[in-house]
Amino acid sequence: EAIAITLSYTVSLSLSLSLSSSLSLSFSFPLTVTQEILQKEGTLTNGFAVKVEKEPEREKQLREREPMAPRPRQDPDVEMKTLITTTRTGGAYIPPGRLRLMQQQVTDKSSKEYQRIAWEALKKSINGLINKVTASNIKAIIPELFGENLVRGRGLFCKSIMKAQAASMGFAPVYSALVAVINTKLPQLGELLITRLIVQFRKSYKRNDKATCLATTSFIAHLTNQYVAHELLALKILFLLLGQPTEDSIEIAVGFMKEVGSFLAQAASAANEGVFERLRNILHEGKIDKRTQYMIEVLFQIRKEKYKDNPPIASELDLVDGDDQITHTLELDEEDLDVMEGLNIFKYDPDYLENEEKYNGIKAEILGEEDSDESGSEGSEGDESDEEEDEENRQALQQKMEIQDRTNTNLVNLRKTIYLTIKSSLNFEECVHKLLMVTLEQGQQIELANMLIECCSQERTYEKFFGLVGERFSKLNREWAEAFQECFVTNYETIHRLESNPLRNVAKYFGHLMSTDAFSWNVLSAIHLNEEETTSSSRIFIKILFQDLVESIGLKKLAERVKDPRSAEWFAGLFPRDNPKNTRFAINFFTSIGLGSLTTELREHLKNAPKAIMAQNQDTSDSDSDSDSDSGSDSNSSSGSSTGSYSDSDSSSDSD
C-alpha cells in the first residue's frame, strides 16, 4: 500500500513494500539512474517519496584536518604573570573559585605570585563586606572585617568605603559607625581616611565639583558626629563655604549643617551661633535665588525643632563609648597631608609571612580569640565548675561593692543642658517651657536656680529676662520657691566672693523676685545688720537690694512692709533693737543710702532707750526692796508666834 524510496550518493535503491498488516517485504538493489529521472519518477508515481542527501562540506573538511592535540594544564604562576603583563593595571577580573584554586596551587607563600593572589582576594573581600554592611548587620560585619588584614589593606579599605559612600550617600551614617569602631582598634585607618577626605574636598572645591563636595562633606559630618574627626575641621569647612558664598557653596553648607548642626550646638555653641548668624545675614542681603533662600529657611526650622529628624548618632549606630574613641585633630589647611596613594596598589613584601603573623596576633587580641583549645570532657567539666565558682564570687563582690560616681558627670551635663537652653531661648516664656522639659531628679531644682543666678551674674548689665524666668518658676509650686529662697541665703553668705558687677546683678535679681512676691520675705531674717557680722560686699548687696525694692514697689509700700507687726521677726536682724550700738549702726546705714524714713520707729526706740533702761533699773530696785521688806515682816511674825506659844505653855504649867 505504501512504497518509500531513498537515494544516496552510492546510488543504491531501497524498496519496502507492505502487502498487509501482518506481511511486509523489504529488498535493495543497485540502481544507476540520474537524479532528474528519480525526481520525475517520484512525481509521476503516486505514493512514492524521494529524498536526496548530500554529504556536508564541513564534515569533509574535518576529515581532512589533522587530529587536535589535548589542551595542556595552565600553571597558575604563568597565568598570573600573563594577566599582569596583558592588562594595564593588573586588575583583571578573576572568578572567586578560580582565584581560590590558583591560591591553593601555589606552594611558595612568600613568592610574589602568591602575594598578588592574596592581594586580589583581600581587595575582593573588603569590597564585598563594605557593600554588604547595613544598620541591621553592622555588628556581624565588623568581626569579619577585622578578620581581614586591615593593616596591609588600609588603603583598599579607605578607597572602597569612600567609593561606596559617594555612590550611596544615605549610608554615610552606617559607614561612619563602621569607621568609628575600627578607629578604636586601628587609629591609623581613621587618620588615613580623614586625610584622604580633606584632600578630596580641597580638589573638588577648587574644581567646582559640587557632587563630590556634597559626598565628602556628608562623610566628614558623620565622622565628626562619631568623634572620629574634630569639630574644628567641620567649622573650618563651614567658614570656607560661607566666606565668599555662592549658590552651590551655600547649598553644600546647608546640607553639611543639617547633619552636623546638632553636634556643633553642643560641642561648640558659640561657633555654631556664628554660622547661623552668617546664614541669617546672607538671607537678609537677598542676593541669592529663591531656592537657596528656601533651603536656609528650612535649616532654621530644623534648628528650631532641635534636629529631631537629624540626630547626631542613631541609637542602633551608637556602638562606641566616648572614652574609647580616638579623635583626630587634622585641619583643613594643613600642607603636609599624605594620602599614601601607594597603599592602593600591590607591592611585594619580603617579610610577608612575618607581617601576617603579627596581624594574626592583633586580630586575636581584638576579637578575643584564644590559641589554646580545651580538650577532654574532664577538662571541660572542670572549667565549667570553675566558671560557676567565678560567677558566684563575682556576684558576691558586686553585692558588697557599691559603685559611687564622684566625677559629677551627670551634674555637669545637666548644667550644660540648662545653660544651652537659656542661651538659645528668645524670650522668658520659651525659656521656661524648654527648661520644664528638662528631666530633673528629686532635689535638682536647686541646680537650675543656681544656673539662672550664675547666668544672670555673668551679664554685663542686669537683664530682666532672668528675673522673669525665676519669677515664673517660683510661682509654679512651693518646691521652686524654696529652692530660690535657699539660693538667696547661700548667695548672701558667699557674697564676698563676687566682684562688683556680678554682685549688682545678683542683688537686682533677688530684688525682682521679692518685689513680685515670688517667694516669702522671711529670707531677710538671715541678714544681721551690724558692724561685726557684715562686710563691705554684704552692705553693698543690701543697699542695691533695697534700692531696687523702692524702685519696684515704692517707698511707702516698703515702709508698710517693714512696720507690719506680722513680719517683725523677718526684719529683726535688719533693724536691730538688742543693742544701742547695733541700732545706731542700722540707722546710719539706711540714712546713708537714702532710706532713712524706714528707721523712724528705730529712732524712737533709740531715743527712748535710756528712759527704758532707767525704768527697767528702777523696777528691778523696787522689786528688790519689796522682797527685803516682805522677808523682814515674815521673820517678825514668826518670832511673835513662837513667843506666844512659849507663854501659853508656861500658863498651862502654872495652872497645873
XYZ file of C-alpha atoms in Angstrom:
656
model
C 0.000 0.000 0.000
C 2.949 2.359 0.659
C 6.359 2.463 -1.079
C 9.352 4.551 0.235
C 12.411 5.274 -1.963
C 15.705 6.681 -0.512
C 18.560 7.734 -2.847
C 22.138 8.221 -1.535
C 25.457 9.005 -3.197
C 26.128 5.298 -3.709
C 23.053 5.278 -5.927
C 21.528 2.270 -4.208
C 17.779 1.913 -4.161
C 15.949 0.549 -1.122
C 12.372 -0.604 -1.540
C 9.973 -1.516 1.214
C 6.553 -2.998 0.400
C 3.802 -3.663 2.896
C 1.201 -6.071 1.497
C -0.963 -6.322 4.567
C -0.937 -5.543 8.237
C 0.854 -8.817 9.027
C 3.151 -9.248 5.982
C 5.899 -6.948 4.773
C 8.790 -7.347 2.303
C 11.990 -5.324 2.017
C 14.826 -5.655 -0.525
C 17.571 -3.440 -2.058
C 19.327 -3.410 -5.409
C 21.782 -1.059 -7.178
C 20.282 1.470 -9.477
C 22.147 3.605 -11.984
C 19.760 6.346 -12.725
C 20.138 10.091 -12.904
C 18.762 12.371 -10.221
C 16.294 14.057 -12.629
C 14.705 10.700 -13.589
C 14.176 9.781 -9.949
C 12.597 13.083 -9.206
C 10.379 12.755 -12.294
C 9.616 9.211 -11.361
C 8.722 10.389 -7.862
C 6.370 12.961 -9.248
C 4.674 10.559 -11.684
C 4.252 7.643 -9.295
C 1.550 8.007 -6.659
C 2.647 7.035 -3.145
C 6.436 7.282 -3.830
C 8.654 9.731 -1.806
C 12.165 10.627 -2.961
C 14.821 12.124 -0.547
C 18.263 13.181 -1.777
C 21.051 13.652 0.895
C 24.456 15.170 0.232
C 27.481 14.911 2.490
C 28.079 18.269 4.212
C 31.165 20.189 3.197
C 32.096 20.845 6.922
C 32.404 17.067 7.605
C 34.650 16.635 4.623
C 36.945 19.423 5.853
C 37.055 17.910 9.356
C 38.112 14.532 7.962
C 40.917 16.138 6.017
C 42.190 18.089 9.136
C 44.843 16.587 11.394
C 43.685 15.400 14.859
C 43.769 18.129 17.643
C 46.292 17.807 20.455
C 44.852 17.925 24.082
C 44.997 21.333 25.861
C 47.815 21.438 28.423
C 47.068 22.344 32.093
C 47.690 26.022 32.809
C 50.208 26.861 35.532
C 48.754 29.481 37.973
C 52.070 31.314 38.227
C 52.316 31.588 34.457
C 48.635 32.556 34.208
C 49.044 35.307 36.804
C 52.118 36.633 35.008
C 50.132 36.652 31.785
C 47.311 38.584 33.421
C 49.769 41.112 34.833
C 51.552 41.662 31.527
C 48.456 41.724 29.322
C 46.394 44.187 31.438
C 47.218 47.784 32.127
C 46.921 47.719 35.941
C 46.916 44.015 36.697
C 43.293 44.281 37.849
C 41.713 41.751 35.535
C 38.612 40.056 36.869
C 39.192 36.544 38.192
C 36.233 34.454 39.372
C 36.407 33.693 43.093
C 36.502 29.929 42.597
C 39.332 30.151 40.146
C 41.172 32.597 42.439
C 40.970 30.151 45.342
C 42.156 27.329 43.095
C 45.122 29.357 41.924
C 45.954 30.253 45.523
C 45.901 26.580 46.550
C 48.140 25.526 43.684
C 50.905 27.986 44.625
C 53.167 26.266 47.135
C 55.610 29.070 47.970
C 53.625 31.511 50.143
C 56.427 34.072 50.201
C 56.547 34.339 46.421
C 55.408 37.407 44.574
C 52.727 35.465 42.692
C 51.150 34.173 45.911
C 51.203 37.643 47.460
C 49.486 39.061 44.383
C 46.777 36.410 44.526
C 46.310 37.121 48.261
C 46.154 40.850 47.480
C 43.391 40.278 44.940
C 41.483 38.128 47.434
C 41.892 40.805 50.149
C 40.580 43.505 47.830
C 37.543 41.447 46.838
C 36.781 40.561 50.455
C 36.971 44.167 51.701
C 34.829 45.429 48.831
C 32.260 42.710 49.407
C 31.978 43.333 53.151
C 31.662 47.109 52.754
C 28.989 46.685 50.095
C 27.033 44.334 52.385
C 27.077 46.452 55.550
C 23.793 47.965 56.795
C 22.491 49.268 60.111
C 20.985 45.875 60.908
C 24.047 43.683 60.198
C 26.894 46.047 61.089
C 27.646 44.161 64.314
C 28.125 40.959 62.320
C 30.214 42.596 59.573
C 32.721 44.207 61.965
C 34.312 40.884 63.137
C 34.569 39.729 59.521
C 36.367 42.941 58.590
C 38.809 42.526 61.460
C 39.391 39.009 60.140
C 40.988 40.547 57.034
C 44.430 42.138 57.180
C 43.309 45.772 57.504
C 46.839 46.969 58.241
C 48.062 45.792 54.850
C 44.802 46.716 53.131
C 44.117 50.070 54.823
C 44.476 51.851 51.509
C 41.985 49.454 49.926
C 39.599 49.953 52.855
C 39.655 53.758 52.593
C 39.282 53.701 48.829
C 36.416 51.218 48.930
C 34.460 52.946 51.694
C 34.835 56.386 50.099
C 33.611 54.990 46.794
C 30.669 53.230 48.457
C 29.677 56.356 50.402
C 29.809 58.553 47.295
C 27.602 56.066 45.433
C 25.020 55.849 48.263
C 25.136 58.954 50.494
C 22.218 57.691 52.559
C 24.517 55.064 54.057
C 27.004 57.664 55.330
C 25.886 57.176 58.990
C 26.420 53.413 58.666
C 29.878 53.770 57.128
C 30.812 56.354 59.776
C 29.763 53.993 62.564
C 31.851 51.251 60.932
C 34.889 53.546 60.764
C 34.321 54.636 64.377
C 34.535 51.052 65.625
C 37.627 50.246 63.547
C 39.244 53.529 64.604
C 39.201 52.468 68.256
C 41.435 49.483 67.471
C 43.335 50.686 64.382
C 43.502 54.506 64.584
C 45.810 54.728 61.556
C 42.838 53.764 59.360
C 40.726 56.623 60.705
C 43.553 59.108 60.254
C 44.216 57.974 56.674
C 40.510 58.192 55.804
C 40.160 61.738 57.169
C 43.351 62.782 55.351
C 42.008 61.497 52.038
C 38.634 63.150 52.632
C 40.304 66.509 53.325
C 42.436 66.296 50.179
C 39.439 65.179 48.128
C 37.384 68.127 49.423
C 40.170 70.558 48.549
C 40.442 69.267 44.991
C 36.693 69.147 44.389
C 36.260 72.645 45.867
C 38.905 74.046 43.505
C 37.351 72.235 40.516
C 33.815 73.356 41.494
C 32.802 69.700 41.632
C 29.545 70.032 43.545
C 28.649 66.327 43.653
C 31.999 65.299 45.147
C 31.874 68.165 47.645
C 28.433 67.072 48.832
C 29.542 63.466 49.278
C 32.788 64.411 51.042
C 31.200 66.905 53.449
C 28.449 64.428 54.284
C 31.031 61.802 55.235
C 33.068 64.319 57.278
C 29.910 65.446 59.093
C 29.042 61.943 60.256
C 32.650 61.204 61.200
C 32.519 64.361 63.341
C 29.310 63.131 64.968
C 31.103 59.874 65.801
C 34.051 61.801 67.365
C 36.472 60.435 64.741
C 37.118 63.904 63.280
C 37.445 67.025 65.433
C 34.733 69.698 65.289
C 37.363 72.269 64.306
C 37.581 70.640 60.859
C 33.804 70.983 60.380
C 33.861 74.648 61.457
C 36.701 75.481 59.063
C 34.818 73.870 56.193
C 31.741 75.944 57.057
C 33.703 79.190 57.259
C 35.347 78.408 53.926
C 31.998 77.736 52.244
C 30.324 80.840 53.708
C 33.307 83.183 53.410
C 32.548 84.029 49.780
C 29.120 82.457 49.347
C 27.753 81.214 46.048
C 24.612 79.264 45.279
C 26.480 75.951 45.319
C 28.597 76.695 48.398
C 25.506 77.723 50.382
C 23.737 74.534 49.336
C 26.722 72.444 50.455
C 26.948 74.357 53.753
C 23.230 73.938 54.466
C 23.403 70.201 53.793
C 26.502 69.991 55.983
C 24.782 71.840 58.857
C 21.725 69.584 58.702
C 23.931 66.617 59.545
C 26.460 68.168 61.939
C 24.461 71.087 63.390
C 23.107 69.178 66.371
C 26.616 68.081 67.356
C 28.073 71.592 66.954
C 25.262 73.086 69.057
C 26.541 71.017 71.973
C 30.289 70.891 71.324
C 30.871 74.453 70.020
C 27.778 76.537 70.697
C 29.457 79.931 70.169
C 30.872 78.980 66.764
C 27.559 77.380 65.849
C 25.778 80.664 66.612
C 28.291 82.440 64.391
C 27.492 80.116 61.475
C 23.756 80.728 61.819
C 24.334 84.467 62.151
C 26.281 84.387 58.869
C 23.447 82.479 57.182
C 20.955 84.993 58.554
C 22.976 87.867 57.081
C 23.149 86.111 53.706
C 19.398 85.637 53.822
C 18.775 89.302 54.655
C 21.060 90.530 51.872
C 18.715 88.945 49.328
C 21.391 88.300 46.696
C 20.586 84.608 46.321
C 17.757 82.982 44.419
C 14.515 81.759 45.947
C 15.568 78.115 46.014
C 18.641 78.830 48.152
C 16.647 81.149 50.410
C 14.144 78.387 50.987
C 16.954 75.957 51.883
C 18.282 78.365 54.544
C 14.789 78.873 55.964
C 14.298 75.103 56.168
C 17.610 74.832 58.059
C 16.454 77.419 60.596
C 13.227 75.473 61.048
C 15.192 72.263 61.620
C 17.264 74.067 64.222
C 14.113 75.352 65.913
C 12.832 71.774 66.136
C 16.157 70.751 67.756
C 17.173 68.494 64.839
C 14.591 65.898 65.795
C 14.831 64.283 62.340
C 18.628 64.676 62.149
C 20.122 63.222 65.342
C 23.935 63.146 65.543
C 24.048 59.376 66.066
C 21.164 56.954 65.605
C 20.513 54.626 68.521
C 21.341 51.482 66.535
C 24.638 53.015 65.353
C 25.875 54.199 68.760
C 28.462 51.446 69.113
C 31.445 53.183 70.720
C 31.826 54.625 74.218
C 33.114 58.160 74.440
C 36.152 57.109 76.466
C 37.252 54.554 73.845
C 37.012 56.828 70.833
C 40.123 58.433 69.339
C 39.594 61.862 67.758
C 41.980 63.017 65.031
C 42.706 66.756 65.030
C 43.543 67.187 61.348
C 42.865 70.647 59.967
C 41.685 71.776 56.576
C 44.690 73.971 55.792
C 47.466 71.532 56.702
C 50.094 71.304 53.979
C 51.872 68.045 54.855
C 48.911 65.704 54.420
C 49.995 62.384 52.886
C 47.198 60.364 51.273
C 49.532 57.371 50.719
C 48.349 56.518 47.216
C 50.886 53.692 47.109
C 48.730 51.689 49.528
C 46.098 51.240 46.806
C 48.301 49.072 44.577
C 50.137 45.805 45.121
C 53.705 45.854 46.353
C 55.898 42.889 47.053
C 56.600 42.400 50.767
C 59.763 40.418 51.573
C 58.534 39.995 55.190
C 55.049 38.908 54.183
C 54.782 35.833 56.413
C 56.144 37.669 59.449
C 53.719 40.568 58.973
C 50.818 38.161 58.580
C 51.733 36.534 61.879
C 51.837 39.931 63.568
C 48.371 40.797 62.287
C 47.064 37.415 63.423
C 48.178 38.359 66.919
C 46.460 41.757 66.623
C 43.308 40.083 65.323
C 43.301 37.604 68.208
C 43.657 40.452 70.685
C 40.835 42.468 69.076
C 38.387 39.610 68.662
C 39.284 37.930 71.964
C 40.371 34.676 70.373
C 42.386 32.105 72.311
C 45.109 29.954 70.862
C 44.665 27.114 73.284
C 41.591 24.913 72.891
C 40.015 22.833 75.622
C 40.486 19.140 75.267
C 38.793 16.259 77.081
C 35.490 16.024 78.836
C 37.100 16.154 82.285
C 38.846 19.389 81.489
C 35.660 20.920 80.138
C 33.721 19.888 83.232
C 36.412 21.338 85.466
C 36.367 24.617 83.534
C 32.589 24.800 83.821
C 32.765 24.335 87.580
C 35.473 26.995 87.815
C 33.353 29.355 85.768
C 30.388 28.764 88.065
C 32.530 29.494 91.121
C 33.922 32.620 89.488
C 30.423 33.773 88.650
C 29.283 33.250 92.245
C 32.303 35.137 93.572
C 31.683 37.921 91.080
C 28.057 38.247 92.162
C 29.074 38.302 95.828
C 31.606 41.051 95.141
C 29.046 43.067 93.216
C 26.652 42.832 96.129
C 29.318 44.006 98.569
C 30.750 46.702 96.353
C 28.727 49.831 95.744
C 29.969 51.990 92.901
C 29.738 55.703 93.534
C 30.199 58.196 90.746
C 32.145 61.063 92.251
C 33.020 62.695 88.957
C 29.660 64.530 88.868
C 29.393 63.769 85.172
C 25.603 63.773 85.207
C 25.535 67.044 87.120
C 27.933 68.693 84.689
C 25.854 67.521 81.726
C 22.694 68.828 83.401
C 24.219 72.255 83.994
C 25.464 72.294 80.417
C 21.986 71.483 79.113
C 20.415 74.202 81.268
C 22.965 76.767 80.106
C 22.475 75.976 76.425
C 18.709 76.083 76.839
C 18.847 79.509 78.484
C 21.145 80.930 75.829
C 19.137 79.562 72.921
C 15.773 80.974 74.081
C 14.318 84.092 72.517
C 12.110 85.152 75.455
C 11.480 84.110 79.033
C 8.304 82.170 78.210
C 10.122 79.974 75.706
C 12.960 79.510 78.186
C 10.605 78.379 80.965
C 8.856 75.993 78.587
C 12.146 74.427 77.463
C 13.525 74.163 80.995
C 10.383 72.413 82.175
C 11.059 69.774 79.511
C 14.474 69.013 81.043
C 14.364 65.874 83.170
C 15.262 66.704 86.770
C 15.645 64.260 89.616
C 14.301 64.955 93.064
C 16.322 67.728 94.707
C 17.914 69.037 91.494
C 15.697 72.138 91.375
C 18.428 73.961 93.272
C 20.844 73.336 90.363
C 18.526 75.043 87.895
C 18.076 78.001 90.252
C 21.846 78.309 90.709
C 22.414 78.198 86.945
C 19.893 81.011 86.435
C 21.678 83.143 89.040
C 25.113 82.372 87.570
C 23.983 83.229 84.044
C 22.460 86.468 85.341
C 25.647 87.394 87.201
C 27.803 86.920 84.093
C 25.910 89.516 82.064
C 27.397 92.969 81.581
C 24.240 94.597 82.967
C 21.212 93.143 84.667
C 18.652 91.686 82.258
C 15.048 91.390 83.360
C 14.810 88.163 81.342
C 16.378 86.162 84.184
C 14.149 87.715 86.819
C 11.036 86.853 84.818
C 12.197 83.250 84.431
C 12.848 82.957 88.161
C 9.503 84.572 88.972
C 7.628 82.140 86.730
C 9.355 79.124 88.296
C 8.821 80.363 91.859
C 5.102 80.804 91.261
C 4.677 77.310 89.803
C 4.897 75.419 93.076
C 6.403 75.621 96.543
C 9.454 73.481 95.692
C 10.782 76.050 93.263
C 10.126 78.900 95.706
C 12.018 77.074 98.456
C 14.899 76.425 96.031
C 15.222 80.156 95.276
C 14.979 81.004 98.991
C 17.854 78.627 99.666
C 19.824 80.276 96.858
C 19.245 83.688 98.478
C 20.713 82.552 101.797
C 23.654 80.791 100.116
C 24.496 83.746 97.883
C 24.310 86.219 100.770
C 26.701 84.117 102.821
C 29.203 83.943 99.932
C 28.575 87.409 98.503
C 32.145 88.484 99.325
C 33.394 86.180 96.543
C 31.696 88.202 93.810
C 33.037 91.247 92.075
C 31.084 94.477 91.867
C 29.258 93.804 88.584
C 28.090 90.215 89.355
C 27.141 91.385 92.861
C 24.937 94.138 91.442
C 23.204 91.717 89.048
C 22.520 89.165 91.793
C 21.089 91.822 94.114
C 18.789 93.133 91.389
C 17.736 89.572 90.563
C 16.600 88.866 94.123
C 15.078 92.323 94.335
C 12.869 91.445 91.365
C 11.780 88.169 92.967
C 10.929 89.897 96.277
C 9.092 92.809 94.678
C 6.858 90.382 92.768
C 6.324 88.200 95.878
C 7.792 85.225 94.061
C 8.930 83.862 97.414
C 8.490 84.834 101.063
C 10.359 87.770 102.588
C 11.337 85.656 105.569
C 14.718 85.147 103.843
C 15.657 88.596 105.197
C 15.939 87.022 108.643
C 19.318 85.669 107.500
C 20.683 89.250 107.393
C 22.085 90.759 110.612
C 22.951 94.399 110.020
C 25.730 95.265 112.432
C 29.389 96.082 112.253
C 30.631 92.664 113.303
C 28.523 90.410 111.037
C 28.628 92.401 107.765
C 31.287 93.132 105.192
C 31.554 95.818 102.577
C 30.226 93.386 99.939
C 27.233 92.368 102.032
C 26.383 96.025 102.797
C 26.540 96.839 99.071
C 24.252 93.867 98.414
C 21.704 95.139 100.997
C 21.902 98.645 99.563
C 21.226 97.564 95.951
C 18.520 95.144 97.115
C 16.512 97.781 98.996
C 17.016 100.432 96.334
C 15.620 98.005 93.746
C 12.657 97.272 96.034
C 11.967 101.003 96.325
C 12.073 101.385 92.541
C 9.706 98.444 92.073
C 7.069 98.793 94.823
C 7.692 102.303 96.149
C 8.976 103.638 99.458
C 5.524 103.880 101.057
C 4.651 100.241 100.457
C 8.115 99.130 101.546
C 7.727 101.084 104.808
C 4.396 99.398 105.405
C 6.014 96.016 104.930
C 8.795 96.887 107.352
C 6.409 98.198 110.033
C 3.943 95.313 109.679
C 3.881 93.536 113.072
C 3.257 90.198 111.362
C 6.667 90.389 109.682
C 8.557 91.866 112.610
C 10.626 88.721 113.006
C 11.839 88.933 109.390
C 13.272 92.450 109.868
C 14.654 91.911 113.382
C 18.182 91.490 112.020
C 17.940 94.449 109.627
C 16.548 96.805 112.276
C 18.157 95.530 115.480
C 16.951 96.701 118.893
C 19.033 94.452 121.097
C 21.966 96.833 121.428
C 22.072 100.636 121.033
C 25.336 100.288 119.119
C 23.741 97.984 116.519
C 20.632 100.164 116.390
C 22.698 103.270 115.709
C 24.665 101.408 113.017
C 21.448 100.352 111.214
C 20.018 103.910 111.393
C 23.197 105.401 109.938
C 23.292 102.748 107.158
C 19.731 103.286 105.926
C 20.108 107.067 106.226
C 23.275 106.978 104.088
C 21.525 105.093 101.266
C 18.560 107.484 101.268
C 16.088 105.281 103.112
C 16.090 106.988 106.485
C 12.288 107.039 106.570
C 12.360 103.290 107.214
C 14.093 103.894 110.572
C 11.535 106.205 112.283
C 10.476 103.555 114.776
C 14.099 102.602 115.269
C 14.949 106.244 116.095
C 12.142 106.409 118.614
C 13.400 103.207 120.159
C 16.939 104.598 120.390
C 15.623 107.896 121.830
C 13.612 106.132 124.472
C 16.244 103.543 125.149
C 17.862 105.412 128.157
C 14.473 106.009 129.801
C 13.550 102.411 129.271
C 16.826 101.319 130.759
C 16.349 103.600 133.785
C 12.792 102.408 134.240
C 13.961 98.874 133.975
C 16.658 99.509 136.589
C 14.133 101.248 138.868
C 11.731 98.362 138.537
C 14.461 95.980 139.474
C 15.437 98.067 142.568
C 11.811 98.357 143.683
C 11.348 94.686 143.319
C 14.493 94.104 145.403
C 13.251 96.435 148.239
C 9.831 94.836 148.247
C 11.387 91.452 148.561
C 13.537 92.658 151.509
C 10.507 94.137 153.374
C 8.494 91.032 152.813
C 11.252 88.891 154.223
C 11.517 91.163 157.380
C 7.805 91.028 158.171
C 7.795 87.312 157.746
C 10.598 86.934 160.277
C 8.840 89.173 162.925
C 5.591 87.273 162.620
C 7.346 84.014 163.066
C 9.170 85.209 166.249
C 5.892 86.546 167.796
C 4.125 83.298 167.231
C 6.897 81.403 168.884
C 6.827 83.683 171.975
C 3.098 83.243 172.287
C 3.458 79.574 172.243
C 6.031 79.697 174.950
C 3.753 81.886 177.167
C 0.846 79.598 176.652
C 2.909 76.683 177.682
C 4.033 78.466 180.849
C 0.489 79.434 181.783
C -0.655 75.936 181.347
C 2.089 74.675 183.589
C 1.159 77.165 186.365
C -2.444 76.147 186.295
C -1.455 72.652 186.832
